[in-house]
PDB file of C-alpha atoms in Angstrom:
ATOM      1  CA  UNK A   1       0.000   0.000   0.000  1.00  0.00           C
ATOM      2  CA  UNK A   2       2.883   2.313   0.890  1.00  0.00           C
ATOM      3  CA  UNK A   3       4.598   1.461  -2.382  1.00  0.00           C
ATOM      4  CA  UNK A   4       1.412   2.306  -4.247  1.00  0.00           C
ATOM      5  CA  UNK A   5       1.103   5.668  -2.450  1.00  0.00           C
ATOM      6  CA  UNK A   6       4.762   6.444  -3.133  1.00  0.00           C
ATOM      7  CA  UNK A   7       4.457   5.667  -6.840  1.00  0.00           C
ATOM      8  CA  UNK A   8       1.264   7.704  -6.992  1.00  0.00           C
ATOM      9  CA  UNK A   9       2.991  10.697  -5.396  1.00  0.00           C
ATOM     10  CA  UNK A  10       5.935  10.382  -7.772  1.00  0.00           C
ATOM     11  CA  UNK A  11       3.556  10.246 -10.735  1.00  0.00           C
ATOM     12  CA  UNK A  12       1.713  13.304  -9.399  1.00  0.00           C
ATOM     13  CA  UNK A  13       4.968  15.248  -8.997  1.00  0.00           C
ATOM     14  CA  UNK A  14       6.040  14.314 -12.527  1.00  0.00           C
ATOM     15  CA  UNK A  15       2.657  15.381 -13.880  1.00  0.00           C
ATOM     16  CA  UNK A  16       2.873  18.789 -12.213  1.00  0.00           C
ATOM     17  CA  UNK A  17       6.468  19.168 -13.377  1.00  0.00           C
ATOM     18  CA  UNK A  18       5.387  18.428 -16.948  1.00  0.00           C
ATOM     19  CA  UNK A  19       2.515  20.953 -16.725  1.00  0.00           C
ATOM     20  CA  UNK A  20       4.795  23.676 -15.335  1.00  0.00           C
ATOM     21  CA  UNK A  21       7.486  22.952 -17.926  1.00  0.00           C
ATOM     22  CA  UNK A  22       5.079  23.086 -20.868  1.00  0.00           C
ATOM     23  CA  UNK A  23       3.421  26.247 -19.502  1.00  0.00           C
ATOM     24  CA  UNK A  24       6.780  27.954 -19.064  1.00  0.00           C
ATOM     25  CA  UNK A  25       7.868  26.824 -22.537  1.00  0.00           C
ATOM     26  CA  UNK A  26       4.776  28.530 -24.014  1.00  0.00           C
ATOM     27  CA  UNK A  27       4.610  31.659 -21.855  1.00  0.00           C
ATOM     28  CA  UNK A  28       8.282  32.668 -21.487  1.00  0.00           C
ATOM     29  CA  UNK A  29       8.730  33.629 -25.191  1.00  0.00           C
ATOM     30  CA  UNK A  30       5.548  35.724 -25.030  1.00  0.00           C
ATOM     31  CA  UNK A  31       6.785  37.529 -21.911  1.00  0.00           C
ATOM     32  CA  UNK A  32      10.169  38.230 -23.534  1.00  0.00           C
ATOM     33  CA  UNK A  33       8.439  39.478 -26.683  1.00  0.00           C
ATOM     34  CA  UNK A  34       6.325  41.937 -24.695  1.00  0.00           C
ATOM     35  CA  UNK A  35       9.345  43.152 -22.688  1.00  0.00           C
ATOM     36  CA  UNK A  36      11.437  43.429 -25.856  1.00  0.00           C
ATOM     37  CA  UNK A  37       8.925  45.812 -27.399  1.00  0.00           C
ATOM     38  CA  UNK A  38       9.952  48.412 -24.780  1.00  0.00           C
ATOM     39  CA  UNK A  39      13.700  47.937 -25.284  1.00  0.00           C
ATOM     40  CA  UNK A  40      15.813  50.523 -27.109  1.00  0.00           C
ATOM     41  CA  UNK A  41      18.043  47.714 -28.384  1.00  0.00           C
ATOM     42  CA  UNK A  42      17.572  44.005 -27.856  1.00  0.00           C
ATOM     43  CA  UNK A  43      21.074  42.612 -28.126  1.00  0.00           C
ATOM     44  CA  UNK A  44      23.003  40.427 -25.702  1.00  0.00           C
ATOM     45  CA  UNK A  45      20.949  42.067 -22.957  1.00  0.00           C
ATOM     46  CA  UNK A  46      17.465  43.465 -23.290  1.00  0.00           C
ATOM     47  CA  UNK A  47      17.555  46.827 -21.513  1.00  0.00           C
ATOM     48  CA  UNK A  48      21.242  47.810 -21.685  1.00  0.00           C
ATOM     49  CA  UNK A  49      20.264  51.027 -23.536  1.00  0.00           C
ATOM     50  CA  UNK A  50      17.080  51.789 -21.609  1.00  0.00           C
ATOM     51  CA  UNK A  51      13.342  51.790 -22.254  1.00  0.00           C
ATOM     52  CA  UNK A  52      11.354  53.389 -25.077  1.00  0.00           C
ATOM     53  CA  UNK A  53       7.929  53.593 -26.724  1.00  0.00           C
ATOM     54  CA  UNK A  54       9.473  54.471 -30.071  1.00  0.00           C
ATOM     55  CA  UNK A  55       8.712  51.087 -31.596  1.00  0.00           C
ATOM     56  CA  UNK A  56       5.002  51.469 -30.937  1.00  0.00           C
ATOM     57  CA  UNK A  57       5.055  54.887 -32.615  1.00  0.00           C
ATOM     58  CA  UNK A  58       6.922  53.292 -35.507  1.00  0.00           C
ATOM     59  CA  UNK A  59       4.304  50.537 -35.855  1.00  0.00           C
ATOM     60  CA  UNK A  60       1.378  52.959 -35.772  1.00  0.00           C
ATOM     61  CA  UNK A  61       3.069  55.336 -38.229  1.00  0.00           C
ATOM     62  CA  UNK A  62       4.135  52.777 -40.852  1.00  0.00           C
ATOM     63  CA  UNK A  63       1.682  49.940 -40.199  1.00  0.00           C
ATOM     64  CA  UNK A  64      -1.282  51.667 -38.561  1.00  0.00           C
ATOM     65  CA  UNK A  65      -3.384  51.152 -41.672  1.00  0.00           C
ATOM     66  CA  UNK A  66      -2.933  47.375 -41.360  1.00  0.00           C
ATOM     67  CA  UNK A  67      -4.800  47.422 -38.042  1.00  0.00           C
ATOM     68  CA  UNK A  68      -7.865  49.170 -39.455  1.00  0.00           C
ATOM     69  CA  UNK A  69      -7.848  47.036 -42.624  1.00  0.00           C
ATOM     70  CA  UNK A  70      -7.560  43.851 -40.577  1.00  0.00           C
ATOM     71  CA  UNK A  71     -10.415  44.831 -38.254  1.00  0.00           C
ATOM     72  CA  UNK A  72     -12.669  45.712 -41.199  1.00  0.00           C
ATOM     73  CA  UNK A  73     -11.959  42.443 -43.014  1.00  0.00           C
ATOM     74  CA  UNK A  74     -12.247  40.399 -39.825  1.00  0.00           C
ATOM     75  CA  UNK A  75     -15.527  41.964 -38.670  1.00  0.00           C
ATOM     76  CA  UNK A  76     -17.074  41.589 -42.132  1.00  0.00           C
ATOM     77  CA  UNK A  77     -15.897  37.963 -42.229  1.00  0.00           C
ATOM     78  CA  UNK A  78     -17.581  37.280 -38.896  1.00  0.00           C
ATOM     79  CA  UNK A  79     -20.871  38.890 -39.951  1.00  0.00           C
ATOM     80  CA  UNK A  80     -21.007  37.032 -43.263  1.00  0.00           C
ATOM     81  CA  UNK A  81     -20.140  33.711 -41.657  1.00  0.00           C
ATOM     82  CA  UNK A  82     -22.754  34.165 -38.946  1.00  0.00           C
ATOM     83  CA  UNK A  83     -25.395  34.502 -41.661  1.00  0.00           C
ATOM     84  CA  UNK A  84     -24.051  31.936 -44.140  1.00  0.00           C
ATOM     85  CA  UNK A  85     -22.814  29.409 -41.603  1.00  0.00           C
ATOM     86  CA  UNK A  86     -25.833  29.454 -39.320  1.00  0.00           C
ATOM     87  CA  UNK A  87     -28.417  29.471 -42.129  1.00  0.00           C
ATOM     88  CA  UNK A  88     -26.650  26.674 -44.020  1.00  0.00           C
ATOM     89  CA  UNK A  89     -26.337  24.550 -40.881  1.00  0.00           C
ATOM     90  CA  UNK A  90     -29.999  25.215 -40.064  1.00  0.00           C
ATOM     91  CA  UNK A  91     -31.211  24.153 -43.515  1.00  0.00           C
ATOM     92  CA  UNK A  92     -29.172  20.952 -43.472  1.00  0.00           C
ATOM     93  CA  UNK A  93     -29.983  20.024 -39.872  1.00  0.00           C
ATOM     94  CA  UNK A  94     -33.727  20.552 -40.356  1.00  0.00           C
ATOM     95  CA  UNK A  95     -33.824  18.720 -43.669  1.00  0.00           C
ATOM     96  CA  UNK A  96     -36.119  15.658 -43.566  1.00  0.00           C
ATOM     97  CA  UNK A  97     -33.336  13.671 -45.230  1.00  0.00           C
ATOM     98  CA  UNK A  98     -30.588  14.916 -42.888  1.00  0.00           C
ATOM     99  CA  UNK A  99     -29.114  11.415 -42.616  1.00  0.00           C
ATOM    100  CA  UNK A 100     -29.001  10.935 -46.377  1.00  0.00           C
ATOM    101  CA  UNK A 101     -25.633  10.288 -48.019  1.00  0.00           C
ATOM    102  CA  UNK A 102     -25.825  13.426 -50.146  1.00  0.00           C
ATOM    103  CA  UNK A 103     -26.361  15.573 -47.031  1.00  0.00           C
ATOM    104  CA  UNK A 104     -23.304  14.063 -45.369  1.00  0.00           C
ATOM    105  CA  UNK A 105     -21.298  14.510 -48.571  1.00  0.00           C
ATOM    106  CA  UNK A 106     -22.370  18.152 -48.793  1.00  0.00           C
ATOM    107  CA  UNK A 107     -21.307  18.727 -45.179  1.00  0.00           C
ATOM    108  CA  UNK A 108     -17.895  17.264 -45.919  1.00  0.00           C
ATOM    109  CA  UNK A 109     -17.517  19.525 -48.947  1.00  0.00           C
ATOM    110  CA  UNK A 110     -18.503  22.597 -46.915  1.00  0.00           C
ATOM    111  CA  UNK A 111     -15.883  21.818 -44.271  1.00  0.00           C
ATOM    112  CA  UNK A 112     -13.186  20.950 -46.822  1.00  0.00           C
ATOM    113  CA  UNK A 113     -11.462  24.396 -46.711  1.00  0.00           C
ATOM    114  CA  UNK A 114     -10.357  23.599 -43.160  1.00  0.00           C
ATOM    115  CA  UNK A 115      -8.340  20.633 -44.482  1.00  0.00           C
ATOM    116  CA  UNK A 116      -6.749  22.448 -47.430  1.00  0.00           C
ATOM    117  CA  UNK A 117      -3.494  24.341 -46.718  1.00  0.00           C
ATOM    118  CA  UNK A 118      -3.952  28.093 -46.771  1.00  0.00           C
ATOM    119  CA  UNK A 119      -1.094  28.420 -49.264  1.00  0.00           C
ATOM    120  CA  UNK A 120      -3.036  26.351 -51.799  1.00  0.00           C
ATOM    121  CA  UNK A 121      -6.225  28.373 -51.286  1.00  0.00           C
ATOM    122  CA  UNK A 122      -4.359  31.669 -51.592  1.00  0.00           C
ATOM    123  CA  UNK A 123      -2.570  30.667 -54.793  1.00  0.00           C
ATOM    124  CA  UNK A 124      -5.772  29.288 -56.335  1.00  0.00           C
ATOM    125  CA  UNK A 125      -7.687  32.500 -55.607  1.00  0.00           C
ATOM    126  CA  UNK A 126      -4.822  34.692 -56.849  1.00  0.00           C
ATOM    127  CA  UNK A 127      -4.719  32.803 -60.144  1.00  0.00           C
ATOM    128  CA  UNK A 128      -8.493  32.524 -60.593  1.00  0.00           C
ATOM    129  CA  UNK A 129      -9.584  36.050 -59.631  1.00  0.00           C
ATOM    130  CA  UNK A 130      -6.520  38.213 -60.112  1.00  0.00           C
ATOM    131  CA  UNK A 131      -8.686  41.199 -61.083  1.00  0.00           C
ATOM    132  CA  UNK A 132     -10.122  41.411 -57.563  1.00  0.00           C
ATOM    133  CA  UNK A 133      -6.745  41.544 -55.868  1.00  0.00           C
ATOM    134  CA  UNK A 134      -6.231  45.304 -55.928  1.00  0.00           C
ATOM    135  CA  UNK A 135      -9.599  46.070 -54.353  1.00  0.00           C
ATOM    136  CA  UNK A 136      -8.985  43.849 -51.327  1.00  0.00           C
ATOM    137  CA  UNK A 137     -12.218  41.947 -51.904  1.00  0.00           C
ATOM    138  CA  UNK A 138     -10.223  38.818 -52.666  1.00  0.00           C
ATOM    139  CA  UNK A 139      -8.681  38.832 -49.173  1.00  0.00           C
ATOM    140  CA  UNK A 140     -12.161  39.126 -47.683  1.00  0.00           C
ATOM    141  CA  UNK A 141     -13.483  36.249 -49.827  1.00  0.00           C
ATOM    142  CA  UNK A 142     -10.489  34.110 -48.856  1.00  0.00           C
ATOM    143  CA  UNK A 143     -11.085  34.740 -45.146  1.00  0.00           C
ATOM    144  CA  UNK A 144     -14.776  33.833 -45.500  1.00  0.00           C
ATOM    145  CA  UNK A 145     -13.920  30.581 -47.311  1.00  0.00           C
ATOM    146  CA  UNK A 146     -11.220  29.603 -44.829  1.00  0.00           C
ATOM    147  CA  UNK A 147     -13.230  30.339 -41.665  1.00  0.00           C
ATOM    148  CA  UNK A 148     -16.646  29.150 -42.845  1.00  0.00           C
ATOM    149  CA  UNK A 149     -16.139  25.565 -41.535  1.00  0.00           C
ATOM    150  CA  UNK A 150     -15.538  26.906 -38.020  1.00  0.00           C
ATOM    151  CA  UNK A 151     -18.946  28.571 -37.841  1.00  0.00           C
ATOM    152  CA  UNK A 152     -20.712  25.816 -39.755  1.00  0.00           C
ATOM    153  CA  UNK A 153     -19.415  23.066 -37.459  1.00  0.00           C
ATOM    154  CA  UNK A 154     -20.235  25.054 -34.299  1.00  0.00           C
ATOM    155  CA  UNK A 155     -23.855  25.600 -35.375  1.00  0.00           C
ATOM    156  CA  UNK A 156     -24.300  22.076 -36.744  1.00  0.00           C
ATOM    157  CA  UNK A 157     -23.106  20.599 -33.450  1.00  0.00           C
ATOM    158  CA  UNK A 158     -25.445  22.843 -31.464  1.00  0.00           C
ATOM    159  CA  UNK A 159     -28.464  21.979 -33.619  1.00  0.00           C
ATOM    160  CA  UNK A 160     -27.822  18.245 -33.336  1.00  0.00           C
ATOM    161  CA  UNK A 161     -27.134  18.290 -29.607  1.00  0.00           C
ATOM    162  CA  UNK A 162     -30.860  18.704 -28.858  1.00  0.00           C
ATOM    163  CA  UNK A 163     -34.109  17.949 -30.638  1.00  0.00           C
ATOM    164  CA  UNK A 164     -34.475  21.309 -32.377  1.00  0.00           C
ATOM    165  CA  UNK A 165     -36.296  19.682 -35.279  1.00  0.00           C
ATOM    166  CA  UNK A 166     -39.382  19.119 -33.106  1.00  0.00           C
ATOM    167  CA  UNK A 167     -39.265  22.739 -31.965  1.00  0.00           C
ATOM    168  CA  UNK A 168     -38.906  23.874 -35.564  1.00  0.00           C
ATOM    169  CA  UNK A 169     -41.858  21.730 -36.651  1.00  0.00           C
ATOM    170  CA  UNK A 170     -44.025  23.116 -33.839  1.00  0.00           C
ATOM    171  CA  UNK A 171     -43.229  26.659 -34.949  1.00  0.00           C
ATOM    172  CA  UNK A 172     -44.028  25.682 -38.548  1.00  0.00           C
ATOM    173  CA  UNK A 173     -47.472  24.361 -37.548  1.00  0.00           C
ATOM    174  CA  UNK A 174     -48.200  27.794 -36.052  1.00  0.00           C
ATOM    175  CA  UNK A 175     -47.601  29.372 -39.452  1.00  0.00           C
ATOM    176  CA  UNK A 176     -44.050  30.694 -39.034  1.00  0.00           C
ATOM    177  CA  UNK A 177     -41.874  30.677 -42.165  1.00  0.00           C
ATOM    178  CA  UNK A 178     -38.359  29.251 -42.211  1.00  0.00           C
ATOM    179  CA  UNK A 179     -36.645  32.645 -41.843  1.00  0.00           C
ATOM    180  CA  UNK A 180     -38.915  33.636 -38.965  1.00  0.00           C
ATOM    181  CA  UNK A 181     -38.485  30.252 -37.278  1.00  0.00           C
ATOM    182  CA  UNK A 182     -34.738  30.534 -37.438  1.00  0.00           C
ATOM    183  CA  UNK A 183     -34.361  34.079 -36.110  1.00  0.00           C
ATOM    184  CA  UNK A 184     -37.163  33.990 -33.498  1.00  0.00           C
ATOM    185  CA  UNK A 185     -37.010  30.368 -32.303  1.00  0.00           C
ATOM    186  CA  UNK A 186     -33.733  28.625 -33.185  1.00  0.00           C
ATOM    187  CA  UNK A 187     -31.294  31.549 -33.142  1.00  0.00           C
ATOM    188  CA  UNK A 188     -31.977  32.559 -29.487  1.00  0.00           C
ATOM    189  CA  UNK A 189     -31.626  28.936 -28.377  1.00  0.00           C
ATOM    190  CA  UNK A 190     -28.161  28.505 -29.910  1.00  0.00           C
ATOM    191  CA  UNK A 191     -26.887  32.051 -29.421  1.00  0.00           C
ATOM    192  CA  UNK A 192     -24.034  30.873 -27.160  1.00  0.00           C
ATOM    193  CA  UNK A 193     -22.773  28.501 -29.867  1.00  0.00           C
ATOM    194  CA  UNK A 194     -23.114  31.233 -32.490  1.00  0.00           C
ATOM    195  CA  UNK A 195     -21.164  33.679 -30.342  1.00  0.00           C
ATOM    196  CA  UNK A 196     -18.494  31.066 -29.614  1.00  0.00           C
ATOM    197  CA  UNK A 197     -18.178  30.300 -33.318  1.00  0.00           C
ATOM    198  CA  UNK A 198     -18.042  34.021 -34.106  1.00  0.00           C
ATOM    199  CA  UNK A 199     -15.164  34.562 -31.683  1.00  0.00           C
ATOM    200  CA  UNK A 200     -13.350  31.563 -33.145  1.00  0.00           C
ATOM    201  CA  UNK A 201     -13.835  32.956 -36.657  1.00  0.00           C
ATOM    202  CA  UNK A 202     -12.687  36.403 -35.501  1.00  0.00           C
ATOM    203  CA  UNK A 203      -9.475  35.064 -33.977  1.00  0.00           C
ATOM    204  CA  UNK A 204      -8.695  32.842 -36.958  1.00  0.00           C
ATOM    205  CA  UNK A 205      -9.304  35.660 -39.436  1.00  0.00           C
ATOM    206  CA  UNK A 206      -7.338  38.106 -37.275  1.00  0.00           C
ATOM    207  CA  UNK A 207      -4.240  35.904 -37.339  1.00  0.00           C
ATOM    208  CA  UNK A 208      -4.580  34.466 -40.857  1.00  0.00           C
ATOM    209  CA  UNK A 209      -1.284  34.788 -42.737  1.00  0.00           C
ATOM    210  CA  UNK A 210      -0.798  31.960 -45.265  1.00  0.00           C
ATOM    211  CA  UNK A 211      -3.699  32.869 -47.542  1.00  0.00           C
ATOM    212  CA  UNK A 212      -3.317  36.620 -47.144  1.00  0.00           C
ATOM    213  CA  UNK A 213       0.384  36.549 -47.991  1.00  0.00           C
ATOM    214  CA  UNK A 214      -0.438  35.614 -51.599  1.00  0.00           C
ATOM    215  CA  UNK A 215      -3.273  38.146 -51.929  1.00  0.00           C
ATOM    216  CA  UNK A 216      -2.111  41.349 -50.243  1.00  0.00           C
ATOM    217  CA  UNK A 217      -0.775  44.492 -51.905  1.00  0.00           C
ATOM    218  CA  UNK A 218       1.462  47.205 -50.387  1.00  0.00           C
ATOM    219  CA  UNK A 219      -1.662  49.320 -49.826  1.00  0.00           C
ATOM    220  CA  UNK A 220      -3.854  46.463 -48.563  1.00  0.00           C
ATOM    221  CA  UNK A 221      -1.827  44.712 -45.916  1.00  0.00           C
ATOM    222  CA  UNK A 222      -3.264  42.895 -42.913  1.00  0.00           C
ATOM    223  CA  UNK A 223      -1.863  42.771 -39.403  1.00  0.00           C
ATOM    224  CA  UNK A 224      -0.075  39.378 -39.665  1.00  0.00           C
ATOM    225  CA  UNK A 225       1.543  40.341 -42.994  1.00  0.00           C
ATOM    226  CA  UNK A 226       2.709  43.636 -41.499  1.00  0.00           C
ATOM    227  CA  UNK A 227       4.056  41.682 -38.540  1.00  0.00           C
ATOM    228  CA  UNK A 228       5.992  39.437 -40.930  1.00  0.00           C
ATOM    229  CA  UNK A 229       7.493  42.424 -42.726  1.00  0.00           C
ATOM    230  CA  UNK A 230       8.495  44.023 -39.422  1.00  0.00           C
ATOM    231  CA  UNK A 231      10.369  40.865 -38.390  1.00  0.00           C
ATOM    232  CA  UNK A 232      11.842  40.485 -41.883  1.00  0.00           C
ATOM    233  CA  UNK A 233      13.346  43.979 -41.537  1.00  0.00           C
ATOM    234  CA  UNK A 234      15.627  42.506 -38.841  1.00  0.00           C
ATOM    235  CA  UNK A 235      14.276  44.874 -36.186  1.00  0.00           C
ATOM    236  CA  UNK A 236      13.193  42.455 -33.496  1.00  0.00           C
ATOM    237  CA  UNK A 237      11.969  45.369 -31.362  1.00  0.00           C
ATOM    238  CA  UNK A 238       9.488  46.491 -34.037  1.00  0.00           C
ATOM    239  CA  UNK A 239       8.260  42.943 -34.471  1.00  0.00           C
ATOM    240  CA  UNK A 240       7.865  42.610 -30.712  1.00  0.00           C
ATOM    241  CA  UNK A 241       5.780  45.779 -30.548  1.00  0.00           C
ATOM    242  CA  UNK A 242       3.638  44.521 -33.421  1.00  0.00           C
ATOM    243  CA  UNK A 243       3.167  41.163 -31.695  1.00  0.00           C
ATOM    244  CA  UNK A 244       2.201  42.866 -28.426  1.00  0.00           C
ATOM    245  CA  UNK A 245      -0.504  44.855 -30.210  1.00  0.00           C
ATOM    246  CA  UNK A 246      -1.782  41.616 -31.707  1.00  0.00           C
ATOM    247  CA  UNK A 247      -1.931  40.051 -28.243  1.00  0.00           C
ATOM    248  CA  UNK A 248      -4.041  42.980 -27.049  1.00  0.00           C
ATOM    249  CA  UNK A 249      -6.763  41.702 -29.399  1.00  0.00           C
ATOM    250  CA  UNK A 250      -6.121  37.971 -29.027  1.00  0.00           C
ATOM    251  CA  UNK A 251      -5.909  37.497 -25.248  1.00  0.00           C
ATOM    252  CA  UNK A 252      -9.320  39.022 -24.307  1.00  0.00           C
ATOM    253  CA  UNK A 253     -10.999  37.096 -27.125  1.00  0.00           C
ATOM    254  CA  UNK A 254      -9.365  33.850 -26.000  1.00  0.00           C
ATOM    255  CA  UNK A 255     -10.641  34.471 -22.481  1.00  0.00           C
ATOM    256  CA  UNK A 256     -14.161  35.174 -23.775  1.00  0.00           C
ATOM    257  CA  UNK A 257     -14.152  32.006 -25.860  1.00  0.00           C
ATOM    258  CA  UNK A 258     -13.073  29.897 -22.874  1.00  0.00           C
ATOM    259  CA  UNK A 259     -15.830  31.425 -20.745  1.00  0.00           C
ATOM    260  CA  UNK A 260     -18.399  30.698 -23.450  1.00  0.00           C
ATOM    261  CA  UNK A 261     -17.229  27.098 -23.700  1.00  0.00           C
ATOM    262  CA  UNK A 262     -17.654  26.719 -19.938  1.00  0.00           C
ATOM    263  CA  UNK A 263     -21.156  28.176 -20.241  1.00  0.00           C
ATOM    264  CA  UNK A 264     -22.076  25.601 -22.883  1.00  0.00           C
ATOM    265  CA  UNK A 265     -20.806  22.782 -20.685  1.00  0.00           C
ATOM    266  CA  UNK A 266     -23.144  23.721 -17.813  1.00  0.00           C
TER     267      UNK A 266
END
């Protein structure tokens, strides 16, 4: 019995050691990146020449437009995917033949962009619709295509978790049309899943680089592409400031998504 308790304690200590090690491995680079954004020169030591906010002014002056462009594209992507993803999932989930092979095949096709590398999607769009590249619409279309499966899967899972088909049929017998049934009956019931999917889409679109890299122009550059250029300029301090600004958006959204997931589990 004592041997069992001793081995259990050793296993517990090793488990906590592994958790702490992995956590430190993930967090330490982020902490150094944030601290490095305030360094005058990040060389052998980080603050040997003092502290500064110059790199943040540099980012806002040369790359400030990337922040506004990214937020516009990301917010529009979320709105479009809320409508397209939720309505598509609703139509398929409420279909009388929802277990038919063609329905399952269609669902697999709709989620296929999540399995295709972003590089391939970006190159295909650049070659197919090169005329839309200058306007920036192509970046928006690419983000919608790439993030659509996230919203679609979130809504499909929510609709199949409970018997919403019976609720939908009851509303239909009272004379409500499909659009009215969705927005007045189904939508409020799955609003947590929709919001969780929207945050997931927002974060994915906010940090999307692979597709955007093949579609951006010098005047239509998103935040991750600007971040890449800042690091490519060999100024680690500028890249650190850019990354810190990105974390300002990402960390609160990650926290909100985790809270929403806990709400769904209750």
